[in-house]
């Protein structure tokens, strides 16, 4: 699924999730805020004022789009770098800094809905948490969904497959967002799985599966709209694979130069999410 191409032109007419260019302005500003926050957090770590930090550079369209698609009553089960989604949920930036500074009180998630889950560093276990929450919604007859995020490496874990199976077996209102940034720390996507796509891992579980350009905010919003409406209609869960790229190191404890080429990273910068959206918004006269 793609609507906004890397050169900032439309690949298809705007979908129902995005009525016009002006509707994207608040989200573009949030993407800019997240990128600025991310750079500041890395600077704090480099100067000894923060512990190990997981950067989200290059992921802005994915998690800002996910956050904008959630309703207050929904449940969000993140991994550990979806700051844009959590800011949309009301989380304070200072809580992110508290957590990565070694203070567990950051996990109180002040300002965010009390039913959201805290950061999950164990890989893919949050997918099962989302499935459990969704089971509660179904038993109670509540019109709510549960959304979990994991990386491409997380989709290779048994926790992810168990969540897929539970979601399909019980027709649960779950959206499993696989943020495929090409690398599971130093393990490339091609070495992780024989599946042609990560989205199709949900087919055997009976889930709706969709691969999305995760650097295209419009496509992310539309994919989550489709998945949310399906879940609320009782049509079951979804696996949404969001193709993006990790422009930074895995964390500040990592040195990605040891396992990937500078040419690969330079090529990814030409595909990054802020540039294409800014180009299109400027052409539409919505941004100067």
Tab-separated table of C-alpha atoms in Angstrom:
chain	number	residue	atom	x	y	z
A	1	UNK	CA	0.000	0.000	0.000
A	2	UNK	CA	1.455	3.341	-1.049
A	3	UNK	CA	-0.005	6.777	-1.724
A	4	UNK	CA	2.936	9.159	-1.358
A	5	UNK	CA	6.053	8.258	-3.341
A	6	UNK	CA	9.607	9.056	-2.187
A	7	UNK	CA	9.781	12.020	-4.579
A	8	UNK	CA	6.806	13.648	-2.830
A	9	UNK	CA	4.215	12.994	-5.541
A	10	UNK	CA	1.029	10.958	-5.209
A	11	UNK	CA	1.001	7.353	-6.363
A	12	UNK	CA	-2.789	7.209	-5.962
A	13	UNK	CA	-5.659	9.515	-4.936
A	14	UNK	CA	-5.923	10.295	-1.227
A	15	UNK	CA	-7.728	7.532	0.716
A	16	UNK	CA	-10.614	7.924	3.212
A	17	UNK	CA	-8.190	8.248	6.137
A	18	UNK	CA	-6.790	11.531	4.740
A	19	UNK	CA	-9.425	13.982	3.415
A	20	UNK	CA	-6.939	16.710	2.435
A	21	UNK	CA	-3.413	18.048	2.906
A	22	UNK	CA	-4.397	20.212	5.879
A	23	UNK	CA	-5.417	17.101	7.820
A	24	UNK	CA	-1.773	15.991	7.805
A	25	UNK	CA	-0.297	19.203	9.207
A	26	UNK	CA	-0.630	18.304	12.924
A	27	UNK	CA	0.924	14.914	12.231
A	28	UNK	CA	3.767	16.403	10.189
A	29	UNK	CA	4.505	18.734	13.106
A	30	UNK	CA	4.518	15.742	15.454
A	31	UNK	CA	6.960	13.956	13.158
A	32	UNK	CA	9.234	17.009	13.281
A	33	UNK	CA	8.909	17.143	17.062
A	34	UNK	CA	9.807	13.452	17.411
A	35	UNK	CA	12.882	13.851	15.208
A	36	UNK	CA	14.025	16.864	17.234
A	37	UNK	CA	13.388	15.029	20.511
A	38	UNK	CA	15.296	11.996	19.220
A	39	UNK	CA	18.347	14.081	18.355
A	40	UNK	CA	18.275	15.750	21.761
A	41	UNK	CA	18.013	12.399	23.548
A	42	UNK	CA	21.063	11.072	21.712
A	43	UNK	CA	22.977	14.230	22.646
A	44	UNK	CA	22.009	13.708	26.295
A	45	UNK	CA	23.278	10.120	26.143
A	46	UNK	CA	26.552	11.136	24.509
A	47	UNK	CA	27.185	13.670	27.272
A	48	UNK	CA	26.509	11.161	30.051
A	49	UNK	CA	23.084	12.488	31.071
A	50	UNK	CA	21.106	9.503	29.762
A	51	UNK	CA	21.643	5.755	29.715
A	52	UNK	CA	21.382	3.583	26.630
A	53	UNK	CA	18.745	5.060	24.301
A	54	UNK	CA	16.871	3.485	21.378
A	55	UNK	CA	16.664	5.979	18.531
A	56	UNK	CA	13.614	6.189	16.251
A	57	UNK	CA	15.306	8.123	13.434
A	58	UNK	CA	13.583	7.244	10.170
A	59	UNK	CA	10.583	5.596	11.821
A	60	UNK	CA	8.560	8.777	12.316
A	61	UNK	CA	5.763	8.077	9.816
A	62	UNK	CA	5.142	4.601	11.210
A	63	UNK	CA	4.618	5.399	14.859
A	64	UNK	CA	3.074	8.838	14.382
A	65	UNK	CA	0.575	7.242	11.994
A	66	UNK	CA	-0.162	4.417	14.411
A	67	UNK	CA	-0.687	6.840	17.295
A	68	UNK	CA	-3.016	9.032	15.270
A	69	UNK	CA	-5.126	5.986	14.367
A	70	UNK	CA	-5.766	4.897	17.950
A	71	UNK	CA	-8.692	6.029	20.056
A	72	UNK	CA	-8.380	6.759	23.803
A	73	UNK	CA	-10.268	3.573	24.665
A	74	UNK	CA	-7.937	1.375	22.607
A	75	UNK	CA	-4.913	-0.352	24.124
A	76	UNK	CA	-1.381	0.191	22.856
A	77	UNK	CA	1.372	-2.351	23.578
A	78	UNK	CA	4.634	-0.834	22.267
A	79	UNK	CA	8.141	-2.166	22.001
A	80	UNK	CA	10.746	0.473	22.855
A	81	UNK	CA	11.057	3.109	20.134
A	82	UNK	CA	7.483	4.126	19.187
A	83	UNK	CA	7.729	7.518	20.872
A	84	UNK	CA	5.546	9.312	18.327
A	85	UNK	CA	2.647	6.949	19.009
A	86	UNK	CA	3.068	7.368	22.751
A	87	UNK	CA	3.268	11.167	22.528
A	88	UNK	CA	-0.024	11.041	20.623
A	89	UNK	CA	-1.410	9.029	23.537
A	90	UNK	CA	-0.435	11.835	25.949
A	91	UNK	CA	2.907	10.559	27.215
A	92	UNK	CA	5.255	13.287	28.435
A	93	UNK	CA	8.682	13.467	26.768
A	94	UNK	CA	10.258	13.717	30.228
A	95	UNK	CA	8.981	10.205	31.000
A	96	UNK	CA	10.908	8.830	28.020
A	97	UNK	CA	14.023	10.517	29.373
A	98	UNK	CA	13.305	9.232	32.878
A	99	UNK	CA	13.043	5.661	31.635
A	100	UNK	CA	16.210	5.710	29.520
A	101	UNK	CA	17.938	7.524	32.347
A	102	UNK	CA	17.437	4.438	34.510
A	103	UNK	CA	14.392	5.569	36.501
A	104	UNK	CA	11.556	3.033	36.240
A	105	UNK	CA	9.042	5.715	37.235
A	106	UNK	CA	9.151	6.726	33.566
A	107	UNK	CA	7.114	3.565	32.976
A	108	UNK	CA	4.179	5.098	34.843
A	109	UNK	CA	3.436	6.693	31.441
A	110	UNK	CA	2.019	9.870	32.965
A	111	UNK	CA	-0.607	11.415	30.689
A	112	UNK	CA	-1.145	8.292	28.594
A	113	UNK	CA	-4.234	6.082	29.082
A	114	UNK	CA	-3.831	3.942	32.189
A	115	UNK	CA	-4.662	0.809	30.202
A	116	UNK	CA	-1.700	1.196	27.805
A	117	UNK	CA	1.234	-1.116	28.399
A	118	UNK	CA	4.715	0.128	29.346
A	119	UNK	CA	7.782	-0.256	27.134
A	120	UNK	CA	8.600	-3.854	26.358
A	121	UNK	CA	12.279	-4.645	25.836
A	122	UNK	CA	11.828	-8.465	25.717
A	123	UNK	CA	11.236	-9.074	22.023
A	124	UNK	CA	7.629	-9.630	20.844
A	125	UNK	CA	6.115	-10.490	24.236
A	126	UNK	CA	3.938	-7.377	23.902
A	127	UNK	CA	2.085	-9.092	21.028
A	128	UNK	CA	0.653	-11.624	23.496
A	129	UNK	CA	-0.258	-8.817	25.894
A	130	UNK	CA	-2.308	-7.187	23.132
A	131	UNK	CA	-4.041	-10.476	22.351
A	132	UNK	CA	-4.941	-10.909	26.021
A	133	UNK	CA	-6.361	-7.399	26.242
A	134	UNK	CA	-8.375	-7.993	23.067
A	135	UNK	CA	-9.770	-11.210	24.526
A	136	UNK	CA	-11.062	-9.154	27.463
A	137	UNK	CA	-12.668	-6.663	25.054
A	138	UNK	CA	-14.448	-9.475	23.250
A	139	UNK	CA	-15.703	-11.140	26.433
A	140	UNK	CA	-17.022	-7.803	27.688
A	141	UNK	CA	-18.553	-6.814	24.367
A	142	UNK	CA	-16.503	-3.610	24.218
A	143	UNK	CA	-15.852	-1.730	20.965
A	144	UNK	CA	-12.095	-1.414	21.437
A	145	UNK	CA	-8.994	-2.728	19.713
A	146	UNK	CA	-5.499	-3.644	20.886
A	147	UNK	CA	-2.466	-2.652	18.840
A	148	UNK	CA	1.030	-4.044	19.328
A	149	UNK	CA	4.241	-3.075	17.585
A	150	UNK	CA	7.301	-5.228	17.024
A	151	UNK	CA	10.257	-5.196	14.672
A	152	UNK	CA	11.132	-7.467	11.786
A	153	UNK	CA	13.192	-9.579	14.170
A	154	UNK	CA	10.287	-9.717	16.592
A	155	UNK	CA	8.121	-11.339	13.922
A	156	UNK	CA	10.457	-14.350	14.054
A	157	UNK	CA	9.743	-14.996	17.732
A	158	UNK	CA	7.348	-17.631	19.047
A	159	UNK	CA	5.483	-14.919	20.995
A	160	UNK	CA	4.503	-13.268	17.706
A	161	UNK	CA	3.283	-16.540	16.194
A	162	UNK	CA	1.321	-17.376	19.342
A	163	UNK	CA	-0.348	-13.960	19.179
A	164	UNK	CA	-1.207	-14.544	15.516
A	165	UNK	CA	-2.720	-17.925	16.341
A	166	UNK	CA	-4.726	-16.627	19.312
A	167	UNK	CA	-5.997	-13.649	17.330
A	168	UNK	CA	-7.168	-15.905	14.514
A	169	UNK	CA	-8.569	-18.694	16.660
A	170	UNK	CA	-10.688	-16.352	18.781
A	171	UNK	CA	-11.345	-13.667	16.119
A	172	UNK	CA	-9.823	-10.998	18.330
A	173	UNK	CA	-9.723	-7.246	17.589
A	174	UNK	CA	-5.914	-7.112	17.371
A	175	UNK	CA	-3.618	-5.229	15.004
A	176	UNK	CA	-0.052	-6.521	14.978
A	177	UNK	CA	2.196	-3.863	13.420
A	178	UNK	CA	5.514	-5.289	12.246
A	179	UNK	CA	7.867	-2.345	11.765
A	180	UNK	CA	10.315	-3.750	9.254
A	181	UNK	CA	13.377	-1.510	9.359
A	182	UNK	CA	15.600	-4.042	7.641
A	183	UNK	CA	17.736	-4.979	10.614
A	184	UNK	CA	17.249	-6.940	13.857
A	185	UNK	CA	20.220	-5.238	15.514
A	186	UNK	CA	22.961	-6.637	13.217
A	187	UNK	CA	20.906	-9.403	11.556
A	188	UNK	CA	19.600	-8.396	8.111
A	189	UNK	CA	16.033	-9.100	7.054
A	190	UNK	CA	17.157	-11.674	4.455
A	191	UNK	CA	18.827	-13.805	7.146
A	192	UNK	CA	15.852	-13.839	9.516
A	193	UNK	CA	13.143	-15.745	7.675
A	194	UNK	CA	12.287	-17.522	4.442
A	195	UNK	CA	8.962	-15.696	4.181
A	196	UNK	CA	8.699	-13.495	1.090
A	197	UNK	CA	7.018	-10.796	3.205
A	198	UNK	CA	6.521	-10.409	6.925
A	199	UNK	CA	2.872	-9.480	6.419
A	200	UNK	CA	2.053	-12.913	5.045
A	201	UNK	CA	3.068	-14.547	8.318
A	202	UNK	CA	-0.506	-13.877	9.441
A	203	UNK	CA	-2.145	-15.805	6.599
A	204	UNK	CA	-1.870	-19.213	8.275
A	205	UNK	CA	-3.553	-17.753	11.354
A	206	UNK	CA	-6.486	-16.499	9.302
A	207	UNK	CA	-5.628	-12.823	9.708
A	208	UNK	CA	-5.961	-9.918	7.289
A	209	UNK	CA	-2.441	-9.160	6.017
A	210	UNK	CA	-1.130	-5.997	4.393
A	211	UNK	CA	2.326	-4.724	3.477
A	212	UNK	CA	2.618	-0.939	3.652
A	213	UNK	CA	5.164	1.721	2.742
A	214	UNK	CA	5.984	2.678	6.316
A	215	UNK	CA	7.681	5.911	5.220
A	216	UNK	CA	4.387	7.096	3.712
A	217	UNK	CA	2.266	8.629	6.469
A	218	UNK	CA	-0.838	8.543	4.267
A	219	UNK	CA	-0.469	4.797	3.673
A	220	UNK	CA	0.105	4.121	7.380
A	221	UNK	CA	-3.065	6.008	8.310
A	222	UNK	CA	-5.146	4.179	5.699
A	223	UNK	CA	-3.758	0.758	6.635
A	224	UNK	CA	-4.601	1.306	10.301
A	225	UNK	CA	-8.051	2.646	9.390
A	226	UNK	CA	-8.792	-0.528	7.432
A	227	UNK	CA	-7.464	-2.782	10.191
A	228	UNK	CA	-9.354	-0.937	12.919
A	229	UNK	CA	-12.677	-1.008	11.069
A	230	UNK	CA	-12.291	-4.725	10.339
A	231	UNK	CA	-11.577	-5.449	13.996
A	232	UNK	CA	-14.555	-3.443	15.270
A	233	UNK	CA	-16.850	-5.078	12.716
A	234	UNK	CA	-15.965	-8.491	14.128
A	235	UNK	CA	-13.912	-9.499	11.084
A	236	UNK	CA	-10.836	-10.326	13.140
A	237	UNK	CA	-7.299	-9.150	13.468
A	238	UNK	CA	-4.604	-7.969	11.087
A	239	UNK	CA	-0.878	-8.157	10.515
A	240	UNK	CA	0.366	-4.885	9.023
A	241	UNK	CA	3.976	-4.867	7.836
A	242	UNK	CA	5.387	-1.338	7.684
A	243	UNK	CA	8.471	-1.037	5.471
A	244	UNK	CA	10.856	1.598	6.792
A	245	UNK	CA	14.545	1.892	7.669
A	246	UNK	CA	16.522	2.468	10.835
A	247	UNK	CA	18.667	5.472	9.940
A	248	UNK	CA	20.506	5.363	13.260
A	249	UNK	CA	22.235	2.690	15.312
A	250	UNK	CA	20.001	0.092	16.954
A	251	UNK	CA	20.659	1.844	20.270
A	252	UNK	CA	23.396	4.140	21.512
A	253	UNK	CA	25.243	0.963	22.599
A	254	UNK	CA	25.450	-0.188	18.975
A	255	UNK	CA	27.721	0.790	16.070
A	256	UNK	CA	25.866	-0.008	12.849
A	257	UNK	CA	28.925	0.852	10.749
A	258	UNK	CA	30.296	-2.571	11.688
A	259	UNK	CA	27.616	-4.462	9.782
A	260	UNK	CA	26.058	-2.235	7.094
A	261	UNK	CA	27.514	-0.043	4.380
A	262	UNK	CA	27.466	3.736	4.204
A	263	UNK	CA	25.977	3.472	0.699
A	264	UNK	CA	22.961	1.572	2.051
A	265	UNK	CA	22.299	4.218	4.682
A	266	UNK	CA	22.733	7.058	2.173
A	267	UNK	CA	20.190	5.404	-0.133
A	268	UNK	CA	17.758	5.085	2.788
A	269	UNK	CA	18.049	8.811	3.528
A	270	UNK	CA	16.616	9.500	0.058
A	271	UNK	CA	13.556	7.468	1.034
A	272	UNK	CA	12.990	8.940	4.501
A	273	UNK	CA	9.487	9.990	5.611
A	274	UNK	CA	9.788	13.695	6.475
A	275	UNK	CA	11.285	14.780	3.162
A	276	UNK	CA	8.556	13.291	0.965
A	277	UNK	CA	5.729	14.588	3.136
A	278	UNK	CA	7.235	18.074	3.333
A	279	UNK	CA	7.669	18.118	-0.456
A	280	UNK	CA	4.026	17.190	-1.030
A	281	UNK	CA	2.616	19.554	1.609
A	282	UNK	CA	4.662	22.410	0.140
A	283	UNK	CA	3.406	21.633	-3.373
A	284	UNK	CA	-0.161	21.681	-2.018
A	285	UNK	CA	0.382	25.103	-0.448
A	286	UNK	CA	-0.209	23.697	3.040
A	287	UNK	CA	3.386	24.221	4.217
A	288	UNK	CA	5.839	27.018	3.467
